[in-house]
CSV table of C-alpha atoms in Angstrom, one decimal:
chain,number,residue,atom,x,y,z
A,221,MET,CA,-21.8,-20.4,0.2
A,222,ALA,CA,-22.2,-22.5,-3.0
A,223,SER,CA,-19.2,-23.6,-5.1
A,224,ASN,CA,-20.6,-21.8,-8.2
A,225,GLU,CA,-20.9,-18.4,-6.5
A,226,LYS,CA,-18.7,-15.9,-8.2
A,227,VAL,CA,-16.7,-13.1,-6.5
A,228,ILE,CA,-16.3,-9.8,-8.4
A,229,ILE,CA,-13.2,-7.9,-7.4
A,230,ILE,CA,-13.1,-4.2,-8.4
A,231,GLY,CA,-9.4,-3.0,-8.3
A,232,ALA,CA,-6.2,-4.8,-9.2
A,233,GLY,CA,-3.9,-3.4,-6.5
A,234,VAL,CA,-2.0,-5.8,-4.3
A,235,SER,CA,-4.9,-6.5,-2.0
A,236,GLY,CA,-7.3,-7.3,-4.8
A,237,LEU,CA,-4.8,-9.5,-6.5
A,238,VAL,CA,-3.9,-11.4,-3.4
A,239,LEU,CA,-7.6,-12.1,-2.8
A,240,ALA,CA,-7.8,-13.4,-6.4
A,241,GLN,CA,-4.9,-15.7,-5.9
A,242,ILE,CA,-6.4,-17.1,-2.7
A,243,LEU,CA,-9.7,-17.7,-4.4
A,244,ARG,CA,-8.0,-19.3,-7.4
A,245,GLN,CA,-6.1,-21.7,-5.1
A,246,GLY,CA,-9.4,-22.6,-3.4
A,247,GLY,CA,-11.3,-23.1,-6.6
A,248,VAL,CA,-13.8,-20.2,-6.0
A,249,PRO,CA,-14.9,-18.5,-9.3
A,250,TYR,CA,-13.8,-14.8,-9.4
A,251,GLU,CA,-13.3,-11.9,-11.8
A,252,VAL,CA,-11.0,-8.9,-11.4
A,253,TYR,CA,-11.6,-5.5,-13.0
A,254,ASP,CA,-9.5,-2.4,-13.0
A,255,ARG,CA,-10.1,1.0,-14.5
A,256,ASP,CA,-6.5,1.4,-15.7
A,257,ASP,CA,-5.3,0.1,-19.0
A,258,GLY,CA,-2.7,-2.2,-17.5
A,259,THR,CA,0.3,0.1,-18.4
A,260,HIS,CA,-0.1,2.6,-15.6
A,261,TRP,CA,2.9,2.7,-13.3
A,262,GLN,CA,1.9,1.8,-9.7
A,263,GLY,CA,5.3,2.9,-8.6
A,264,TRP,CA,7.2,3.4,-5.4
A,265,ALA,CA,8.1,0.9,-2.8
A,266,ILE,CA,6.2,-1.1,-0.2
A,267,SER,CA,7.3,-3.5,2.5
A,268,LEU,CA,5.6,-6.6,3.6
A,269,ASP,CA,6.3,-8.4,6.9
A,270,LYS,CA,3.3,-8.3,9.3
A,271,CYS,CA,1.2,-10.1,6.7
A,272,LEU,CA,3.6,-12.8,5.5
A,273,GLN,CA,2.7,-15.6,8.0
A,274,SER,CA,-1.0,-15.3,6.9
A,275,LEU,CA,-0.1,-14.9,3.2
A,276,TYR,CA,2.2,-17.8,2.4
A,277,PRO,CA,0.0,-20.7,3.3
A,278,LEU,CA,-2.8,-19.4,1.2
A,279,LEU,CA,-0.9,-18.7,-2.1
A,280,PRO,CA,-1.0,-21.2,-5.0
A,281,PRO,CA,2.3,-23.0,-5.7
A,282,ASP,CA,2.4,-21.9,-9.4
A,283,ILE,CA,3.4,-18.3,-8.8
A,284,GLN,CA,6.8,-16.9,-7.8
A,285,ASP,CA,7.8,-16.4,-4.2
A,286,PRO,CA,6.9,-12.8,-3.4
A,287,ALA,CA,10.4,-12.5,-1.9
A,288,GLN,CA,11.8,-12.5,-5.5
A,289,ALA,CA,10.3,-9.0,-5.9
A,290,SER,CA,13.0,-7.6,-3.6
A,291,PRO,CA,16.1,-5.9,-5.2
A,292,ASN,CA,18.1,-7.8,-2.6
A,293,TYR,CA,16.8,-11.2,-3.4
A,294,HIS,CA,19.7,-12.5,-5.4
A,295,SER,CA,22.3,-11.2,-2.9
A,296,SER,CA,20.5,-12.9,0.0
A,297,LYS,CA,20.7,-9.8,2.0
A,298,PRO,CA,17.7,-9.4,4.3
A,299,ASP,CA,15.6,-6.3,3.7
A,300,GLY,CA,15.3,-3.6,6.4
A,301,PHE,CA,15.6,0.1,7.1
A,302,TRP,CA,17.3,2.5,9.4
A,303,VAL,CA,15.5,5.5,11.0
A,304,VAL,CA,17.2,9.0,11.3
A,305,ASN,CA,16.3,12.0,13.3
A,306,ALA,CA,16.4,14.8,10.7
A,307,VAL,CA,17.2,17.5,13.2
A,308,THR,CA,20.1,15.9,15.2
A,309,HIS,CA,21.1,13.5,12.3
A,310,GLU,CA,21.1,10.8,15.0
A,311,SER,CA,20.4,7.2,14.0
A,312,LEU,CA,17.4,6.0,16.0
A,313,GLY,CA,17.9,2.3,15.1
A,314,VAL,CA,17.6,-0.3,12.5
A,315,THR,CA,14.5,-2.4,11.8
A,316,GLU,CA,14.8,-6.1,12.3
A,317,ASN,CA,16.7,-7.7,9.5
A,318,ALA,CA,15.6,-11.3,10.0
A,319,PRO,CA,16.9,-13.9,7.5
A,320,ARG,CA,14.6,-15.0,4.6
A,321,GLY,CA,12.1,-17.6,5.8
A,322,HIS,CA,12.2,-16.3,9.4
A,323,PRO,CA,8.7,-15.3,10.8
A,324,ASP,CA,10.0,-11.7,11.2
A,325,ASN,CA,11.4,-11.5,7.7
A,326,MET,CA,10.6,-8.3,5.7
A,327,ILE,CA,10.2,-8.1,1.9
A,328,HIS,CA,10.8,-4.7,0.5
A,329,ALA,CA,10.2,-4.1,-3.2
A,330,ASN,CA,8.9,-1.9,-5.9
A,331,ARG,CA,5.1,-2.1,-5.8
A,332,ASP,CA,5.0,-3.0,-9.5
A,333,HIS,CA,7.3,-6.0,-8.9
A,334,PHE,CA,4.9,-7.3,-6.2
A,335,ARG,CA,1.9,-6.7,-8.6
A,336,LYS,CA,3.5,-8.7,-11.4
A,337,ILE,CA,4.0,-11.7,-9.1
A,338,PHE,CA,0.5,-11.5,-7.7
A,339,MET,CA,-0.9,-11.1,-11.2
A,340,GLN,CA,0.6,-14.4,-12.4
A,341,ASN,CA,-2.1,-16.7,-13.8
A,342,VAL,CA,-4.8,-14.2,-12.8
A,343,LYS,CA,-6.8,-12.6,-15.7
A,344,VAL,CA,-7.4,-8.9,-15.0
A,345,GLN,CA,-9.9,-7.1,-17.2
A,346,PHE,CA,-8.3,-3.6,-17.6
A,347,GLY,CA,-9.9,-0.5,-18.8
A,348,LYS,CA,-13.1,-1.2,-16.8
A,349,THR,CA,-14.3,1.7,-14.7
A,350,PHE,CA,-16.9,0.7,-12.1
A,351,GLN,CA,-20.2,2.6,-12.4
A,352,LYS,CA,-22.7,1.0,-10.0
A,353,TYR,CA,-24.0,-2.3,-8.7
A,354,GLU,CA,-27.6,-3.6,-8.3
A,355,GLU,CA,-28.5,-6.4,-5.9
A,356,SER,CA,-31.3,-8.8,-6.9
A,357,GLY,CA,-33.8,-10.6,-4.7
A,358,ASP,CA,-32.4,-14.0,-5.8
A,359,GLY,CA,-29.0,-13.4,-4.0
A,360,SER,CA,-27.1,-12.3,-7.1
A,361,LEU,CA,-25.9,-8.8,-8.1
A,362,ASP,CA,-25.1,-7.0,-11.3
A,363,VAL,CA,-22.1,-4.8,-11.7
A,364,PHE,CA,-22.1,-2.1,-14.4
A,365,PHE,CA,-19.1,-0.3,-16.0
A,366,THR,CA,-19.0,3.0,-17.7
A,367,ASP,CA,-18.3,1.5,-21.1
A,368,GLY,CA,-21.8,0.0,-21.1
A,369,THR,CA,-20.8,-3.6,-20.1
A,370,SER,CA,-21.8,-5.5,-17.0
A,371,THR,CA,-21.2,-8.7,-15.2
A,372,LYS,CA,-23.1,-10.8,-12.7
A,373,GLY,CA,-21.8,-12.4,-9.4
A,374,THR,CA,-22.8,-13.2,-5.9
A,375,VAL,CA,-20.2,-11.2,-3.9
A,376,LEU,CA,-18.7,-7.8,-4.8
A,377,VAL,CA,-15.4,-6.7,-3.2
A,378,GLY,CA,-14.5,-3.0,-3.5
A,379,SER,CA,-10.7,-3.0,-3.6
A,380,ASP,CA,-10.6,0.2,-5.6
A,381,GLY,CA,-8.5,2.4,-3.4
A,382,SER,CA,-8.9,5.4,-1.1
A,383,SER,CA,-11.4,7.1,-3.5
A,384,SER,CA,-13.4,3.9,-3.9
A,385,LYS,CA,-16.5,4.2,-6.1
A,386,VAL,CA,-17.9,1.0,-4.6
A,387,ARG,CA,-17.6,2.4,-1.1
A,388,GLN,CA,-19.2,5.6,-2.3
A,389,GLN,CA,-22.4,3.8,-3.4
A,390,LEU,CA,-22.3,1.4,-0.4
A,391,LEU,CA,-22.0,4.1,2.2
A,392,ASN,CA,-24.1,6.8,0.5
A,393,GLY,CA,-21.3,9.1,-0.7
A,394,PHE,CA,-18.8,8.5,2.0
A,395,LYS,CA,-15.4,10.0,1.1
A,396,ALA,CA,-12.0,9.6,2.7
A,397,ALA,CA,-10.8,12.5,4.7
A,398,PRO,CA,-7.9,14.6,3.2
A,399,SER,CA,-4.8,14.6,5.4
A,400,ARG,CA,-3.0,17.8,6.5
A,401,TYR,CA,0.1,16.5,4.8
A,402,THR,CA,1.3,17.5,1.3
A,403,SER,CA,3.5,15.1,-0.5
A,404,ILE,CA,6.4,15.7,-2.8
A,405,LEU,CA,8.1,12.7,-4.5
A,406,GLY,CA,11.0,11.9,-6.8
A,407,SER,CA,13.2,9.1,-8.0
A,408,VAL,CA,17.0,9.2,-8.7
A,409,THR,CA,19.8,6.9,-9.8
A,410,VAL,CA,22.8,7.3,-7.5
A,411,ASP,CA,26.4,6.0,-7.5
A,412,ILE,CA,27.7,3.4,-5.0
A,413,ASP,CA,29.1,5.9,-2.6
A,414,LEU,CA,25.9,7.9,-2.1
A,415,SER,CA,23.9,4.6,-2.1
A,416,ALA,CA,26.0,3.3,0.8
A,417,LYS,CA,25.3,6.4,2.8
A,418,LEU,CA,21.5,6.1,2.2
A,419,LEU,CA,21.5,2.5,3.1
A,420,GLY,CA,23.5,3.0,6.3
A,421,GLU,CA,23.4,-0.1,8.4
A,422,SER,CA,20.4,-1.4,6.4
A,423,ASN,CA,19.8,-2.9,3.0
A,424,SER,CA,16.7,-1.1,1.8
A,425,GLY,CA,17.0,2.6,2.7
A,426,LEU,CA,16.0,5.0,5.5
A,427,LEU,CA,13.1,6.8,7.1
A,428,VAL,CA,13.7,10.4,8.2
A,429,ALA,CA,11.6,12.1,10.9
A,430,ASP,CA,11.2,15.8,11.6
A,431,LYS,CA,8.6,17.6,13.6
A,432,ASP,CA,6.3,18.6,10.8
A,433,GLN,CA,7.6,16.5,8.0
A,434,LYS,CA,8.5,12.8,7.4
A,435,ALA,CA,10.2,11.1,4.5
A,436,ASN,CA,11.5,7.8,3.2
A,437,CYS,CA,14.2,7.1,0.7
A,438,LEU,CA,14.1,3.5,-0.5
A,439,VAL,CA,15.9,1.5,-3.0
A,440,LEU,CA,13.9,0.2,-5.9
A,441,ASP,CA,16.5,-1.6,-8.0
A,442,HIS,CA,20.2,-2.4,-8.0
A,443,ASN,CA,21.4,-1.7,-11.6
A,444,LYS,CA,23.9,-3.9,-13.4
A,445,ASP,CA,26.3,-0.9,-13.7
A,446,GLY,CA,26.6,-0.6,-10.0
A,447,THR,CA,24.3,2.3,-9.5
A,448,ASP,CA,21.1,2.1,-7.5
A,449,LEU,CA,17.6,3.5,-8.2
A,450,PHE,CA,16.0,5.1,-5.2
A,451,CYS,CA,12.6,6.7,-4.7
A,452,TRP,CA,11.9,9.2,-2.0
A,453,VAL,CA,8.6,10.7,-0.7
A,454,LEU,CA,8.5,13.8,1.5
A,455,ALA,CA,5.3,14.5,3.4
A,456,TYR,CA,5.0,17.8,5.2
A,457,LYS,CA,2.3,19.9,6.8
A,458,VAL,CA,1.7,23.6,7.1
A,459,ALA,CA,-1.1,25.7,8.6
A,460,GLU,CA,-2.8,26.4,5.3
A,461,TYR,CA,-2.7,22.8,4.1
A,462,GLU,CA,-5.5,23.0,1.6
A,463,LYS,CA,-3.8,25.9,-0.1
A,464,GLU,CA,-0.5,24.1,0.0
A,465,HIS,CA,-2.0,21.0,-1.5
A,466,MET,CA,-3.5,22.9,-4.4
A,467,TRP,CA,-0.2,24.6,-5.0
A,468,ALA,CA,1.6,21.2,-5.2
A,469,ARG,CA,-1.0,19.9,-7.7
A,470,MET,CA,-0.4,22.9,-10.0
A,471,ALA,CA,3.3,23.3,-9.4
A,472,SER,CA,5.9,22.7,-12.2
A,473,PRO,CA,8.6,20.1,-11.7
A,474,GLU,CA,11.1,22.9,-11.2
A,475,GLU,CA,8.9,24.4,-8.4
A,476,LEU,CA,8.5,21.0,-6.7
A,477,PHE,CA,12.2,20.5,-6.9
A,478,GLU,CA,13.0,23.8,-5.2
A,479,LYS,CA,10.4,23.2,-2.5
A,480,ALA,CA,11.9,19.8,-1.7
A,481,LYS,CA,15.4,21.4,-1.4
A,482,GLU,CA,14.0,24.1,0.8
A,483,ARG,CA,12.2,21.7,3.1
A,484,THR,CA,15.2,19.4,3.5
A,485,ALA,CA,17.9,22.1,3.8
A,486,HIS,CA,18.7,21.2,7.5
A,487,TRP,CA,18.6,17.4,6.9
A,488,PRO,CA,21.6,15.1,6.8
A,489,ASP,CA,24.0,15.8,3.9
A,490,PHE,CA,23.3,12.5,2.1
A,491,MET,CA,19.6,13.3,2.0
A,492,ARG,CA,20.2,16.8,0.7
A,493,GLU,CA,22.5,15.4,-2.0
A,494,THR,CA,19.9,12.8,-3.0
A,495,VAL,CA,17.2,15.5,-3.5
A,496,LYS,CA,19.7,17.7,-5.3
A,497,ARG,CA,20.7,14.9,-7.7
A,498,THR,CA,17.0,14.2,-8.4
A,499,GLY,CA,16.6,17.4,-10.4
A,500,PRO,CA,13.4,18.7,-11.8
A,501,GLU,CA,13.4,15.8,-14.3
A,502,GLY,CA,13.1,13.2,-11.5
A,503,MET,CA,10.1,14.9,-9.8
A,504,TYR,CA,6.6,13.3,-10.0
A,505,ARG,CA,3.1,14.7,-9.7
A,506,PRO,CA,2.2,14.7,-6.0
A,507,PHE,CA,-0.7,12.6,-4.7
A,508,ARG,CA,-3.2,13.5,-2.0
A,509,LEU,CA,-2.8,11.6,1.2
A,510,LEU,CA,-6.2,10.4,2.4
A,511,GLU,CA,-7.5,8.7,5.5
A,512,THR,CA,-10.4,6.3,5.6
A,513,VAL,CA,-11.9,5.7,9.1
A,514,LEU,CA,-15.1,3.7,9.1
A,515,GLU,CA,-17.0,4.5,12.3
A,516,LYS,CA,-19.2,1.3,12.4
A,517,ASP,CA,-17.8,-2.2,12.8
A,518,GLU,CA,-20.1,-3.5,10.1
A,519,LEU,CA,-21.1,-2.4,6.6
A,520,PRO,CA,-24.7,-2.3,5.4
A,521,ARG,CA,-25.7,-5.9,5.0
A,522,GLY,CA,-25.8,-7.3,1.5
A,523,ARG,CA,-23.3,-9.0,-0.7
A,524,VAL,CA,-20.9,-6.1,-1.0
A,525,THR,CA,-17.8,-5.5,1.1
A,526,LEU,CA,-14.6,-3.5,1.1
A,527,LEU,CA,-10.9,-4.4,1.1
A,528,GLY,CA,-7.5,-2.5,1.3
A,529,ASP,CA,-7.5,1.2,1.0
A,530,ALA,CA,-11.2,1.3,0.3
A,531,MET,CA,-11.6,0.2,3.9
A,532,HIS,CA,-8.6,1.7,5.7
A,533,SER,CA,-6.4,4.2,3.7
A,534,MET,CA,-3.8,5.7,6.0
A,535,LEU,CA,-0.8,7.9,6.2
A,536,PRO,CA,2.4,6.1,5.0
A,537,PHE,CA,4.3,6.7,8.3
A,538,ARG,CA,4.5,3.2,9.8
A,539,GLY,CA,4.7,0.9,6.7
A,540,MET,CA,1.4,-0.7,7.5
A,541,GLY,CA,-0.8,0.2,4.5
A,542,ALA,CA,0.0,-2.8,2.2
A,543,ASN,CA,0.5,-5.1,5.3
A,544,THR,CA,-3.0,-4.3,6.5
A,545,GLY,CA,-4.5,-4.6,3.0
A,546,ILE,CA,-3.0,-8.0,2.4
A,547,SER,CA,-3.8,-9.3,5.9
A,548,GLY,CA,-7.4,-8.3,5.2
A,549,ALA,CA,-7.3,-10.1,1.8
A,550,CYS,CA,-6.0,-13.2,3.6
A,551,LEU,CA,-8.8,-13.0,6.2
A,552,LEU,CA,-11.5,-12.5,3.6
A,553,GLY,CA,-10.2,-15.1,1.3
A,554,LYS,CA,-9.9,-17.7,4.0
A,555,SER,CA,-13.3,-16.9,5.3
A,556,LEU,CA,-14.8,-17.4,1.8
A,557,LEU,CA,-13.0,-20.7,1.4
A,558,ASP,CA,-14.1,-21.9,4.8
A,559,GLY,CA,-17.6,-20.7,4.1
A,560,LEU,CA,-17.7,-22.8,0.9
A,561,LYS,CA,-16.6,-25.9,2.9
A,562,GLN,CA,-19.1,-25.3,5.7
A,563,ASP,CA,-22.0,-24.0,3.6
A,564,THR,CA,-22.0,-20.8,5.5
A,565,SER,CA,-24.2,-18.0,4.1
A,566,VAL,CA,-22.5,-15.1,2.3
A,567,ASP,CA,-24.2,-12.7,4.8
A,568,ASP,CA,-22.6,-14.5,7.7
A,569,ILE,CA,-19.2,-14.7,6.0
A,570,LEU,CA,-19.0,-11.0,5.2
A,571,ARG,CA,-20.4,-9.9,8.6
A,572,ALA,CA,-17.8,-11.9,10.5
A,573,TYR,CA,-15.0,-10.5,8.3
A,574,GLU,CA,-16.1,-6.9,8.8
A,575,ARG,CA,-16.6,-7.3,12.5
A,576,GLU,CA,-13.1,-8.5,12.9
A,577,TRP,CA,-11.3,-6.4,10.3
A,578,ILE,CA,-12.9,-2.9,10.4
A,579,PRO,CA,-11.9,-2.3,14.1
A,580,LYS,CA,-8.5,-3.8,13.6
A,581,SER,CA,-7.7,-1.8,10.5
A,582,ARG,CA,-9.2,1.4,12.0
A,583,GLU,CA,-6.8,1.1,14.9
A,584,VAL,CA,-3.9,0.9,12.4
A,585,VAL,CA,-5.1,4.0,10.6
A,586,LEU,CA,-5.2,5.9,13.9
A,587,GLU,CA,-1.7,4.7,14.9
A,588,SER,CA,-0.3,5.9,11.6
A,589,ARG,CA,-2.0,9.2,12.1
A,590,ALA,CA,-0.5,9.5,15.6
A,591,ALA,CA,3.0,8.8,14.1
A,592,GLY,CA,2.4,11.6,11.7
A,593,ALA,CA,1.4,14.0,14.5
A,594,GLY,CA,4.4,13.1,16.5
A,595,ASP,CA,7.8,14.9,16.7
A,596,GLU,CA,11.1,14.0,15.1
A,597,ASN,CA,11.3,10.9,17.4
A,598,ALA,CA,8.0,9.5,16.2
A,599,ASP,CA,8.0,5.8,15.6
A,600,LEU,CA,8.1,5.6,11.8
A,601,SER,CA,9.3,2.0,12.0
A,602,GLY,CA,5.9,0.7,13.2
A,603,GLY,CA,7.5,-0.9,16.2
A,604,ARG,CA,10.2,-2.7,14.1
A,605,ILE,CA,13.3,-1.0,15.5
A,606,GLU,CA,15.6,-3.6,17.2
A,607,ASN,CA,18.3,-1.3,18.5
A,608,GLY,CA,18.8,2.4,19.0
A,609,GLY,CA,21.8,4.6,18.3
A,610,PRO,CA,24.5,4.3,15.7
């Protein structure tokens, strides 16, 4: 790989931005494009832990520590969750709350806060919707956008989410499979008493497991007036899941609110109260949960590859989506930097990355699916629980 070869990244989610930061630190030319206008709320919370040991050594020193995204950063409280059986209301344990800087440390934060940190000193060209790419015989490729503009590079990375347009062209129309789960989500500001019940023995919130539905309720921000902003996502499945999903897409905020109250009527009182206080005004438009399982361990050879949800979108039941995406960005970024030093061909770099990361990420997708198919004792912690019982 030559030092003047440019990497085109489609999608400015956390995985694409992390890759851009790694390339920037290594002096590899890159461009980042995103279809949104830059004001779209990415929302909700994600947690990083499994990826941190790979991430930190590759980040440039001129951006903030990602740990600063956590609402608990200034209190020095370690992030972590507790897991509750929704039927018995029993605590199943608390995730490892390792101190900051420890190898097992977890960073939990609003996705937007992470993106703002990873976007520092990275120019993102917003409002650019990918249309197609064309590879040339000279080893370059042209990327075209729906507004009539184009750019030229030598590597194209599709980091454009579970409905990736790059993947659709690369794999001849491949689409992610819709999950049987329907999602309902909301956000609510609560007082210190209810917040304490939601946090339990943790500092970040809780995961709730039932036979046919799972939920998380996670803190996004600690407000100056002593209240806390929480987001919650309820995912449930019914026999006629396609019909249910269509209903959720068309339902009014009032209807979604009533459905959430109905589905959680037997849950612990603090969860019922949280949903009740959300009200119709706190409800958001549901999103479709999609799974991407690539069957082959290598993509069609060329100068195009995939990253993040474009390669491995999964059910959000084990907290591994962002961790897997960022770990993949670290592997791909380091592979490109090493390839530059060793003058390795782009084909060999991408082939090695895919042969390692497609099977690894596919396994994580299937593990998350298994957690969703499990009963109320399913391991929603992703193997992070350190002790059981209250």
